PDB file of C-alpha atoms (C1' of nucleotides) in Angstrom:
ATOM      1  CA  MET M   1      17.602  26.261 -29.497  1.00 47.00           C
ATOM      2  CA  THR M   2      16.221  22.708 -30.602  1.00 47.00           C
ATOM      3  CA  ARG M   3      17.884  19.631 -32.429  1.00 49.00           C
ATOM      4  CA  PRO M   4      16.689  19.414 -35.976  1.00 44.00           C
ATOM      5  CA  ALA M   5      13.990  16.911 -36.715  1.00 41.00           C
ATOM      6  CA  VAL M   6      15.338  14.107 -38.643  1.00 40.00           C
ATOM      7  CA  SER M   7      11.869  12.915 -39.659  1.00 44.00           C
ATOM      8  CA  SER M   8       8.564  14.056 -40.252  1.00 53.00           C
ATOM      9  CA  ARG M   9       6.458  13.485 -37.044  1.00 70.00           C
ATOM     10  CA  ASP M  10       9.357  13.849 -34.828  1.00 78.00           C
ATOM     11  CA  LEU M  11       9.926  16.563 -32.347  1.00 89.00           C
ATOM     12  CA  PRO M  12      12.664  18.788 -31.969  1.00 93.00           C
ATOM     13  CA  HIS M  13      13.746  19.042 -28.203  1.00 96.00           C
ATOM     14  CA  PRO M  14      16.590  20.908 -26.546  1.00 97.00           C
ATOM     15  CA  THR M  15      19.463  18.672 -25.173  1.00 97.00           C
ATOM     16  CA  ARG M  16      19.903  18.638 -21.367  1.00 97.00           C
ATOM     17  CA  GLU M  17      22.619  21.290 -22.034  1.00 96.00           C
ATOM     18  CA  GLU M  18      20.810  23.389 -24.146  1.00 96.00           C
ATOM     19  CA  ILE M  19      17.943  24.424 -21.548  1.00 98.00           C
ATOM     20  CA  ARG M  20      18.236  27.624 -20.317  1.00 98.00           C
ATOM     21  CA  LEU M  21      16.975  28.806 -16.869  1.00 98.00           C
ATOM     22  CA  GLU M  22      15.281  31.926 -18.560  1.00 98.00           C
ATOM     23  CA  GLY M  23      13.634  29.841 -21.077  1.00 98.00           C
ATOM     24  CA  VAL M  24      12.316  27.693 -18.549  1.00 98.00           C
ATOM     25  CA  LEU M  25      10.880  30.542 -16.199  1.00 98.00           C
ATOM     26  CA  HIS M  26       9.578  32.294 -19.398  1.00 98.00           C
ATOM     27  CA  ALA M  27       7.753  29.277 -20.332  1.00 98.00           C
ATOM     28  CA  LEU M  28       6.501  29.274 -16.636  1.00 98.00           C
ATOM     29  CA  SER M  29       5.395  32.330 -16.519  1.00 98.00           C
ATOM     30  CA  ASP M  30       2.497  31.977 -18.682  1.00 98.00           C
ATOM     31  CA  PRO M  31      -0.741  30.965 -16.618  1.00 98.00           C
ATOM     32  CA  MET M  32      -1.925  28.320 -19.064  1.00 98.00           C
ATOM     33  CA  ARG M  33       1.499  26.828 -19.366  1.00 98.00           C
ATOM     34  CA  LEU M  34       1.972  26.671 -15.403  1.00 98.00           C
ATOM     35  CA  ARG M  35      -1.356  24.969 -15.479  1.00 98.00           C
ATOM     36  CA  ILE M  36      -0.406  22.475 -17.663  1.00 98.00           C
ATOM     37  CA  VAL M  37       2.803  21.583 -15.932  1.00 98.00           C
ATOM     38  CA  ARG M  38       1.156  21.464 -12.267  1.00 98.00           C
ATOM     39  CA  GLU M  39      -1.033  19.047 -13.848  1.00 97.00           C
ATOM     40  CA  LEU M  40       1.641  16.779 -15.232  1.00 97.00           C
ATOM     41  CA  ALA M  41       3.570  17.001 -11.843  1.00 98.00           C
ATOM     42  CA  ALA M  42       0.407  16.328  -9.899  1.00 97.00           C
ATOM     43  CA  VAL M  43      -0.678  13.105 -12.176  1.00 96.00           C
ATOM     44  CA  GLY M  44       3.035  12.021 -12.291  1.00 95.00           C
ATOM     45  CA  GLU M  45       2.974  10.515 -15.683  1.00 95.00           C
ATOM     46  CA  GLU M  46       2.688  11.399 -19.387  1.00 96.00           C
ATOM     47  CA  LEU M  47      -0.657  12.678 -20.660  1.00 97.00           C
ATOM     48  CA  SER M  48      -1.901  13.077 -24.067  1.00 97.00           C
ATOM     49  CA  CYS M  49      -2.880  16.743 -25.148  1.00 96.00           C
ATOM     50  CA  SER M  50      -6.636  16.356 -25.151  1.00 94.00           C
ATOM     51  CA  HIS M  51      -6.550  15.199 -21.544  1.00 95.00           C
ATOM     52  CA  PHE M  52      -6.192  18.778 -20.529  1.00 95.00           C
ATOM     53  CA  ASP M  53      -9.270  20.615 -21.009  1.00 93.00           C
ATOM     54  CA  LEU M  54      -7.787  24.313 -21.285  1.00 95.00           C
ATOM     55  CA  PRO M  55     -10.279  27.556 -22.182  1.00 96.00           C
ATOM     56  CA  VAL M  56      -8.262  27.969 -25.177  1.00 96.00           C
ATOM     57  CA  THR M  57      -8.761  26.701 -28.908  1.00 97.00           C
ATOM     58  CA  LYS M  58      -6.655  23.882 -29.777  1.00 96.00           C
ATOM     59  CA  SER M  59      -4.303  25.830 -32.373  1.00 97.00           C
ATOM     60  CA  THR M  60      -3.550  27.749 -29.136  1.00 98.00           C
ATOM     61  CA  ALA M  61      -2.841  24.692 -26.877  1.00 98.00           C
ATOM     62  CA  THR M  62      -0.585  23.594 -29.329  1.00 97.00           C
ATOM     63  CA  HIS M  63       1.203  26.742 -29.208  1.00 98.00           C
ATOM     64  CA  HIS M  64       1.998  26.383 -25.466  1.00 98.00           C
ATOM     65  CA  PHE M  65       2.775  22.830 -25.670  1.00 98.00           C
ATOM     66  CA  ARG M  66       5.572  23.850 -27.982  1.00 98.00           C
ATOM     67  CA  VAL M  67       6.707  26.487 -25.793  1.00 98.00           C
ATOM     68  CA  LEU M  68       6.770  24.158 -23.102  1.00 98.00           C
ATOM     69  CA  ARG M  69       8.950  21.526 -25.142  1.00 98.00           C
ATOM     70  CA  GLU M  70      11.240  23.859 -26.892  1.00 97.00           C
ATOM     71  CA  SER M  71      12.289  25.466 -23.687  1.00 98.00           C
ATOM     72  CA  GLY M  72      13.071  22.222 -22.253  1.00 98.00           C
ATOM     73  CA  VAL M  73      10.415  21.835 -19.555  1.00 98.00           C
ATOM     74  CA  ILE M  74       8.212  19.009 -21.024  1.00 98.00           C
ATOM     75  CA  GLN M  75       9.154  15.931 -23.499  1.00 97.00           C
ATOM     76  CA  GLN M  76       6.522  15.434 -26.640  1.00 97.00           C
ATOM     77  CA  ILE M  77       6.153  12.032 -28.489  1.00 95.00           C
ATOM     78  CA  TYR M  78       3.541  10.885 -30.545  1.00 94.00           C
ATOM     79  CA  ARG M  79       2.036   7.719 -29.732  1.00 91.00           C
ATOM     80  CA  GLY M  80      -0.575   6.504 -32.468  1.00 88.00           C
ATOM     81  CA  THR M  81      -2.861   9.424 -32.896  1.00 88.00           C
ATOM     82  CA  ALA M  82      -2.452  11.084 -29.670  1.00 93.00           C
ATOM     83  CA  LYS M  83       0.951  13.077 -28.602  1.00 95.00           C
ATOM     84  CA  MET M  84       1.878  12.270 -25.147  1.00 97.00           C
ATOM     85  CA  ASN M  85       3.424  15.088 -22.969  1.00 97.00           C
ATOM     86  CA  GLY M  86       5.844  14.139 -19.598  1.00 97.00           C
ATOM     87  CA  LEU M  87       7.540  16.538 -17.491  1.00 98.00           C
ATOM     88  CA  ARG M  88      11.698  16.280 -17.911  1.00 98.00           C
ATOM     89  CA  ARG M  89      12.056  15.916 -14.460  1.00 98.00           C
ATOM     90  CA  ASP M  90      15.363  14.116 -14.773  1.00 98.00           C
ATOM     91  CA  ASP M  91      16.981  16.797 -16.724  1.00 98.00           C
ATOM     92  CA  LEU M  92      15.389  19.614 -14.759  1.00 98.00           C
ATOM     93  CA  ASP M  93      16.481  17.926 -11.510  1.00 98.00           C
ATOM     94  CA  GLY M  94      19.950  17.375 -12.857  1.00 98.00           C
ATOM     95  CA  LEU M  95      20.456  21.146 -13.771  1.00 98.00           C
ATOM     96  CA  PHE M  96      18.632  22.888 -11.334  1.00 98.00           C
ATOM     97  CA  PRO M  97      18.208  20.529  -8.449  1.00 98.00           C
ATOM     98  CA  GLY M  98      15.377  21.692  -6.139  1.00 98.00           C
ATOM     99  CA  LEU M  99      14.249  24.249  -8.676  1.00 98.00           C
ATOM    100  CA  LEU M 100      10.737  22.373 -10.318  1.00 98.00           C
ATOM    101  CA  ASP M 101       9.740  21.466  -6.720  1.00 98.00           C
ATOM    102  CA  ALA M 102      10.218  24.803  -5.268  1.00 98.00           C
ATOM    103  CA  LEU M 103       8.294  26.062  -8.006  1.00 98.00           C
ATOM    104  CA  LEU M 104       5.573  23.546  -7.996  1.00 98.00           C
ATOM    105  CA  ASP M 105       5.156  24.224  -4.072  1.00 98.00           C
ATOM    106  CA  ALA M 106       5.096  27.854  -4.785  1.00 98.00           C
ATOM    107  CA  ALA M 107       2.182  27.424  -7.275  1.00 98.00           C
ATOM    108  CA  ASP M 108       0.025  24.933  -5.249  1.00 98.00           C
ATOM    109  CA  ARG M 109       0.617  27.809  -2.260  1.00 97.00           C
ATOM    110  CA  GLN M 110      -0.174  30.135  -4.295  1.00 97.00           C
ATOM    111  CA  ALA M 111      -3.443  28.277  -5.742  1.00 96.00           C
ATOM    112  CA  VAL M 112      -4.688  27.840  -2.119  1.00 93.00           C
ATOM    113  CA  ARG M 113      -4.485  31.694  -1.501  1.00 80.00           C
ATOM    114  CA  PRO M 114      -7.608  34.032  -1.780  1.00 68.00           C
ATOM    115  CA  LYS M 115      -7.895  35.095  -5.544  1.00 59.00           C
ATOM    116  CA  SER M 116      -7.722  38.250  -4.119  1.00 53.00           C
ATOM    117  CA  ALA M 117      -7.855  42.019  -5.514  1.00 46.00           C
TER     118      ALA M 117
ATOM    119  CA  MET H   1      -0.921  45.138  -9.323  1.00 46.00           C
ATOM    120  CA  THR H   2       0.223  48.146  -7.342  1.00 47.00           C
ATOM    121  CA  ARG H   3      -0.629  50.719  -4.952  1.00 49.00           C
ATOM    122  CA  PRO H   4      -1.297  54.022  -5.573  1.00 44.00           C
ATOM    123  CA  ALA H   5       1.062  56.508  -5.306  1.00 42.00           C
ATOM    124  CA  VAL H   6       0.568  59.128  -2.378  1.00 40.00           C
ATOM    125  CA  SER H   7       3.047  61.769  -2.989  1.00 46.00           C
ATOM    126  CA  SER H   8       5.252  62.302  -5.931  1.00 55.00           C
ATOM    127  CA  ARG H   9       8.556  60.649  -5.661  1.00 74.00           C
ATOM    128  CA  ASP H  10       7.329  57.821  -3.732  1.00 81.00           C
ATOM    129  CA  LEU H  11       6.865  54.513  -5.836  1.00 91.00           C
ATOM    130  CA  PRO H  12       4.180  52.032  -6.015  1.00 94.00           C
ATOM    131  CA  HIS H  13       5.167  48.332  -4.598  1.00 96.00           C
ATOM    132  CA  PRO H  14       2.542  45.208  -4.739  1.00 97.00           C
ATOM    133  CA  THR H  15       1.840  43.854  -1.136  1.00 97.00           C
ATOM    134  CA  ARG H  16       2.895  40.763  -0.478  1.00 97.00           C
ATOM    135  CA  GLU H  17      -0.416  39.265  -1.075  1.00 96.00           C
ATOM    136  CA  GLU H  18      -0.417  40.745  -4.627  1.00 96.00           C
ATOM    137  CA  ILE H  19       2.964  39.211  -5.777  1.00 98.00           C
ATOM    138  CA  ARG H  20       1.982  36.417  -8.039  1.00 98.00           C
ATOM    139  CA  LEU H  21       4.200  33.933  -9.130  1.00 98.00           C
ATOM    140  CA  GLU H  22       3.376  34.292 -12.622  1.00 98.00           C
ATOM    141  CA  GLY H  23       4.582  38.095 -12.570  1.00 98.00           C
ATOM    142  CA  VAL H  24       7.824  36.925 -10.275  1.00 98.00           C
ATOM    143  CA  LEU H  25       8.795  33.954 -13.050  1.00 98.00           C
ATOM    144  CA  HIS H  26       8.420  36.749 -15.753  1.00 98.00           C
ATOM    145  CA  ALA H  27      10.415  39.308 -14.211  1.00 98.00           C
ATOM    146  CA  LEU H  28      13.323  36.932 -13.804  1.00 98.00           C
ATOM    147  CA  SER H  29      13.003  35.108 -17.266  1.00 98.00           C
ATOM    148  CA  ASP H  30      14.944  38.362 -18.676  1.00 98.00           C
ATOM    149  CA  PRO H  31      18.596  37.874 -18.427  1.00 98.00           C
ATOM    150  CA  MET H  32      19.186  41.569 -17.712  1.00 98.00           C
ATOM    151  CA  ARG H  33      16.893  41.149 -14.428  1.00 98.00           C
ATOM    152  CA  LEU H  34      18.100  38.037 -13.746  1.00 98.00           C
ATOM    153  CA  ARG H  35      21.439  39.838 -13.380  1.00 98.00           C
ATOM    154  CA  ILE H  36      20.413  42.393 -11.320  1.00 98.00           C
ATOM    155  CA  VAL H  37      18.434  39.976  -8.776  1.00 98.00           C
ATOM    156  CA  ARG H  38      21.389  37.757  -8.724  1.00 98.00           C
ATOM    157  CA  GLU H  39      23.642  40.923  -7.776  1.00 98.00           C
ATOM    158  CA  LEU H  40      21.154  41.962  -5.192  1.00 98.00           C
ATOM    159  CA  ALA H  41      21.098  38.482  -3.585  1.00 98.00           C
ATOM    160  CA  ALA H  42      25.010  38.502  -3.772  1.00 97.00           C
ATOM    161  CA  VAL H  43      25.364  41.465  -1.998  1.00 96.00           C
ATOM    162  CA  GLY H  44      23.036  40.924   0.447  1.00 95.00           C
ATOM    163  CA  GLU H  45      22.203  44.563   0.832  1.00 95.00           C
ATOM    164  CA  GLU H  46      20.341  47.605  -1.362  1.00 96.00           C
ATOM    165  CA  LEU H  47      22.019  49.070  -4.070  1.00 97.00           C
ATOM    166  CA  SER H  48      21.639  52.148  -6.032  1.00 97.00           C
ATOM    167  CA  CYS H  49      20.472  51.932  -9.667  1.00 96.00           C
ATOM    168  CA  SER H  50      23.930  53.483 -10.601  1.00 95.00           C
ATOM    169  CA  HIS H  51      26.128  50.835  -9.090  1.00 96.00           C
ATOM    170  CA  PHE H  52      25.048  48.395 -11.801  1.00 96.00           C
ATOM    171  CA  ASP H  53      26.890  48.219 -15.091  1.00 94.00           C
ATOM    172  CA  LEU H  54      24.358  47.306 -17.062  1.00 96.00           C
ATOM    173  CA  PRO H  55      25.016  47.302 -21.184  1.00 96.00           C
ATOM    174  CA  VAL H  56      21.746  49.055 -21.637  1.00 97.00           C
ATOM    175  CA  THR H  57      20.926  52.642 -21.776  1.00 97.00           C
ATOM    176  CA  LYS H  58      19.463  54.318 -18.554  1.00 97.00           C
ATOM    177  CA  SER H  59      15.984  54.313 -19.658  1.00 97.00           C
ATOM    178  CA  THR H  60      16.122  50.728 -20.397  1.00 98.00           C
ATOM    179  CA  ALA H  61      17.787  49.932 -17.153  1.00 98.00           C
ATOM    180  CA  THR H  62      14.617  52.293 -15.483  1.00 97.00           C
ATOM    181  CA  HIS H  63      12.232  49.884 -17.209  1.00 98.00           C
ATOM    182  CA  HIS H  64      13.843  46.704 -15.780  1.00 98.00           C
ATOM    183  CA  PHE H  65      14.002  48.473 -12.024  1.00 98.00           C
ATOM    184  CA  ARG H  66      10.346  48.792 -12.595  1.00 98.00           C
ATOM    185  CA  VAL H  67       9.731  45.509 -13.806  1.00 98.00           C
ATOM    186  CA  LEU H  68      11.294  44.160 -10.795  1.00 98.00           C
ATOM    187  CA  ARG H  69       9.396  46.532  -8.446  1.00 98.00           C
ATOM    188  CA  GLU H  70       5.946  46.036  -9.923  1.00 98.00           C
ATOM    189  CA  SER H  71       6.333  42.281  -9.754  1.00 98.00           C
ATOM    190  CA  GLY H  72       7.273  42.322  -6.213  1.00 98.00           C
ATOM    191  CA  VAL H  73      10.561  41.200  -6.371  1.00 98.00           C
ATOM    192  CA  ILE H  74      12.421  44.140  -5.112  1.00 98.00           C
ATOM    193  CA  GLN H  75      11.673  47.078  -3.240  1.00 97.00           C
ATOM    194  CA  GLN H  76      12.687  50.852  -4.090  1.00 97.00           C
ATOM    195  CA  ILE H  77      13.302  53.651  -2.126  1.00 96.00           C
ATOM    196  CA  TYR H  78      14.799  57.329  -2.915  1.00 95.00           C
ATOM    197  CA  ARG H  79      17.505  58.002  -0.556  1.00 93.00           C
ATOM    198  CA  GLY H  80      18.727  61.606  -1.625  1.00 90.00           C
ATOM    199  CA  THR H  81      19.354  61.301  -5.274  1.00 90.00           C
ATOM    200  CA  ALA H  82      20.151  58.107  -5.298  1.00 95.00           C
ATOM    201  CA  LYS H  83      17.318  55.182  -5.557  1.00 96.00           C
ATOM    202  CA  MET H  84      18.147  52.153  -3.624  1.00 97.00           C
ATOM    203  CA  ASN H  85      16.968  48.811  -4.434  1.00 98.00           C
ATOM    204  CA  GLY H  86      16.723  45.935  -2.639  1.00 98.00           C
ATOM    205  CA  LEU H  87      15.205  42.494  -2.588  1.00 98.00           C
ATOM    206  CA  ARG H  88      12.166  41.522  -1.097  1.00 98.00           C
ATOM    207  CA  ARG H  89      13.497  38.556   0.569  1.00 98.00           C
ATOM    208  CA  ASP H  90      11.314  38.173   3.249  1.00 98.00           C
ATOM    209  CA  ASP H  91       7.983  38.465   1.325  1.00 98.00           C
ATOM    210  CA  LEU H  92       9.294  36.133  -1.038  1.00 98.00           C
ATOM    211  CA  ASP H  93      10.342  33.352   1.343  1.00 98.00           C
ATOM    212  CA  GLY H  94       6.898  34.021   3.311  1.00 98.00           C
ATOM    213  CA  LEU H  95       4.836  33.453   0.325  1.00 98.00           C
ATOM    214  CA  PHE H  96       7.137  30.857  -1.498  1.00 98.00           C
ATOM    215  CA  PRO H  97       9.316  29.269   0.933  1.00 98.00           C
ATOM    216  CA  GLY H  98      12.704  27.941  -0.764  1.00 98.00           C
ATOM    217  CA  LEU H  99      11.942  29.378  -4.237  1.00 98.00           C
ATOM    218  CA  LEU H 100      14.300  32.339  -4.134  1.00 98.00           C
ATOM    219  CA  ASP H 101      17.045  30.272  -3.305  1.00 98.00           C
ATOM    220  CA  ALA H 102      16.183  27.598  -5.769  1.00 98.00           C
ATOM    221  CA  LEU H 103      16.169  30.122  -8.516  1.00 98.00           C
ATOM    222  CA  LEU H 104      19.365  31.873  -7.239  1.00 98.00           C
ATOM    223  CA  ASP H 105      21.175  28.577  -7.124  1.00 98.00           C
ATOM    224  CA  ALA H 106      19.870  27.453 -10.836  1.00 98.00           C
ATOM    225  CA  ALA H 107      21.323  30.686 -11.874  1.00 98.00           C
ATOM    226  CA  ASP H 108      24.713  30.182 -10.198  1.00 98.00           C
ATOM    227  CA  ARG H 109      24.836  26.831 -11.560  1.00 97.00           C
ATOM    228  CA  GLN H 110      24.041  27.994 -15.180  1.00 97.00           C
ATOM    229  CA  ALA H 111      26.403  30.440 -14.920  1.00 96.00           C
ATOM    230  CA  VAL H 112      29.158  28.146 -14.196  1.00 93.00           C
ATOM    231  CA  ARG H 113      28.166  26.210 -17.223  1.00 80.00           C
ATOM    232  CA  PRO H 114      30.057  26.412 -20.552  1.00 68.00           C
ATOM    233  CA  LYS H 115      28.156  29.155 -22.186  1.00 59.00           C
ATOM    234  CA  SER H 116      27.943  26.799 -25.255  1.00 54.00           C
ATOM    235  CA  ALA H 117      26.152  26.500 -28.704  1.00 46.00           C
TER     236      ALA H 117
ATOM    237  C1'  DC S   1      21.750  80.170  -6.947  1.00 83.58           C
ATOM    238  C1'  DC S   2      23.563  77.381 -10.191  1.00 83.58           C
ATOM    239  C1'  DC S   3      25.226  73.261 -11.430  1.00 83.58           C
ATOM    240  C1'  DG S   4      26.049  68.403 -11.638  1.00 83.58           C
ATOM    241  C1'  DT S   5      24.300  63.901 -10.853  1.00 83.58           C
ATOM    242  C1'  DA S   6      20.745  60.321 -10.632  1.00 83.58           C
ATOM    243  C1'  DC S   7      16.813  58.932 -12.632  1.00 83.58           C
ATOM    244  C1'  DT S   8      12.001  59.457 -15.243  1.00 83.58           C
ATOM    245  C1'  DA S   9       8.775  60.426 -18.959  1.00 83.58           C
ATOM    246  C1'  DC S  10       7.537  60.100 -23.401  1.00 83.58           C
ATOM    247  C1'  DG S  11       7.481  58.904 -27.842  1.00 83.58           C
ATOM    248  C1'  DA S  12       9.079  55.535 -31.522  1.00 83.58           C
ATOM    249  C1'  DT S  13      10.902  51.248 -33.485  1.00 83.58           C
ATOM    250  C1'  DG S  14      10.410  46.516 -34.158  1.00 83.58           C
ATOM    251  C1'  DC S  15      10.148  42.015 -32.692  1.00 83.58           C
ATOM    252  C1'  DC S  16       8.066  38.480 -29.792  1.00 83.58           C
ATOM    253  C1'  DT S  17       3.441  36.316 -28.425  1.00 83.58           C
ATOM    254  C1'  DA S  18      -1.082  34.918 -26.881  1.00 83.58           C
ATOM    255  C1'  DT S  19      -5.075  34.014 -29.755  1.00 83.58           C
ATOM    256  C1'  DC S  20      -8.216  33.071 -33.220  1.00 83.58           C
ATOM    257  C1'  DG S  21      -9.984  30.395 -37.628  1.00 83.58           C
ATOM    258  C1'  DT S  22      -9.941  27.703 -41.341  1.00 83.58           C
ATOM    259  C1'  DA S  23      -7.764  24.383 -44.000  1.00 83.58           C
ATOM    260  C1'  DC S  24      -4.789  20.174 -43.601  1.00 83.58           C
ATOM    261  C1'  DG S  25      -1.974  15.576 -42.655  1.00 83.58           C
ATOM    262  C1'  DA S  26      -1.571  11.208 -39.793  1.00 83.58           C
ATOM    263  C1'  DG S  27      -3.951   7.566 -37.718  1.00 83.58           C
ATOM    264  C1'  DT S  28      -7.399   4.734 -36.001  1.00 83.58           C
ATOM    265  C1'  DC S  29     -11.448   1.583 -36.781  1.00 83.58           C
ATOM    266  C1'  DG S  30     -15.633   0.458 -38.987  1.00 83.58           C
TER     267       DG S  30
ATOM    268  C1'  DC D   1     -11.913   2.678 -48.472  1.00 83.58           C
ATOM    269  C1'  DG D   2     -14.393   6.208 -45.588  1.00 83.58           C
ATOM    270  C1'  DA D   3     -14.972   8.651 -41.552  1.00 83.58           C
ATOM    271  C1'  DC D   4     -13.939  10.407 -37.522  1.00 83.58           C
ATOM    272  C1'  DT D   5     -10.017  12.050 -33.980  1.00 83.58           C
ATOM    273  C1'  DC D   6      -5.953  14.208 -33.013  1.00 83.58           C
ATOM    274  C1'  DG D   7      -2.872  17.621 -33.588  1.00 83.58           C
ATOM    275  C1'  DT D   8      -0.360  20.796 -36.868  1.00 83.58           C
ATOM    276  C1'  DA D   9       0.170  24.849 -40.178  1.00 83.58           C
ATOM    277  C1'  DC D  10      -0.527  28.986 -41.833  1.00 83.58           C
ATOM    278  C1'  DG D  11      -2.102  33.594 -41.683  1.00 83.58           C
ATOM    279  C1'  DA D  12      -4.012  37.362 -39.109  1.00 83.58           C
ATOM    280  C1'  DT D  13      -4.588  40.443 -35.371  1.00 83.58           C
ATOM    281  C1'  DA D  14      -3.834  42.775 -31.152  1.00 83.58           C
ATOM    282  C1'  DG D  15      -1.448  43.602 -27.742  1.00 83.58           C
ATOM    283  C1'  DG D  16       3.401  43.297 -25.137  1.00 83.58           C
ATOM    284  C1'  DC D  17       7.791  44.786 -24.456  1.00 83.58           C
ATOM    285  C1'  DA D  18      13.255  45.620 -24.843  1.00 83.58           C
ATOM    286  C1'  DT D  19      15.487  48.940 -26.625  1.00 83.58           C
ATOM    287  C1'  DC D  20      16.733  53.500 -27.744  1.00 83.58           C
ATOM    288  C1'  DG D  21      17.127  58.910 -27.616  1.00 83.58           C
ATOM    289  C1'  DT D  22      15.862  63.410 -26.087  1.00 83.58           C
ATOM    290  C1'  DA D  23      13.969  65.989 -22.865  1.00 83.58           C
ATOM    291  C1'  DG D  24      12.918  67.108 -18.147  1.00 83.58           C
ATOM    292  C1'  DT D  25      12.735  66.513 -12.901  1.00 83.58           C
ATOM    293  C1'  DA D  26      14.356  65.875  -8.183  1.00 83.58           C
ATOM    294  C1'  DC D  27      17.858  66.429  -4.995  1.00 83.58           C
ATOM    295  C1'  DG D  28      22.606  67.959  -2.951  1.00 83.58           C
ATOM    296  C1'  DG D  29      26.985  70.877  -3.086  1.00 83.58           C
ATOM    297  C1'  DG D  30      29.796  74.417  -3.987  1.00 83.58           C
TER     298       DG D  30
END
DNA sequence: CCCGTACTACGATGCCTATCGTACGAGTCG
DNA sequence: CGACTCGTACGATAGGCATCGTAGTACGGG
């Protein structure tokens, strides 16, 4: 699913061709991860892990970022002490045109709905 | 997540408002269920459970159909001994315009790709 | 009424995963 | 160097889930 790491401190990512729709959907089916992706899309630029104020511990956050990276949804690189996260929009749009936008739009619509019973 | 059953032999479905994006994505993140949905979409009409020739036992198939129903992706009703399955296209399109088509298109594109390493 | 077909229910199993806490490694800045 | 920040690694835990097999229920037809 992922490329081997050539040096320490660099992170294995799937190539574009290795990205699987099922993996992307699974990654996005977790509320915490969907939230991360929505924020990345809204801001439109790379964000450090610590920028996100998630209601989970840091180890759990690390886990979610890894799932997103290994599924091909985000790309991560170290920038000094920070680890920057960016949406792989080009790859996703190339593989699945319109999907990411449809997903983000769906998430936006749901976010506006009454949280409900 | 689902309405209570009023009589035996009728199946609890979530109302349109109860359908959650995360649930839909989770349902579709399983290859077997994605396959079922793709077939339903391709045929465009209701299909009985037994119409599908899935590489799993019938108990497992029952499980997958239930997940799809409880997430709001399909609707199921008994018709004699058969249980018919239909895509809830109106509800999904109403909640998340364009999402279902984008997902089906993405699945089609992936299906054409070399299965790969 | 009896049988066959269609699907379910239940229990078991093994794997995956979301979560945490603690201890650690890598960089940066004084 | 030393301390601080950012993020990781590892182990534990608890719950979810895909799968199976077996036994059972509901319906329709002879």
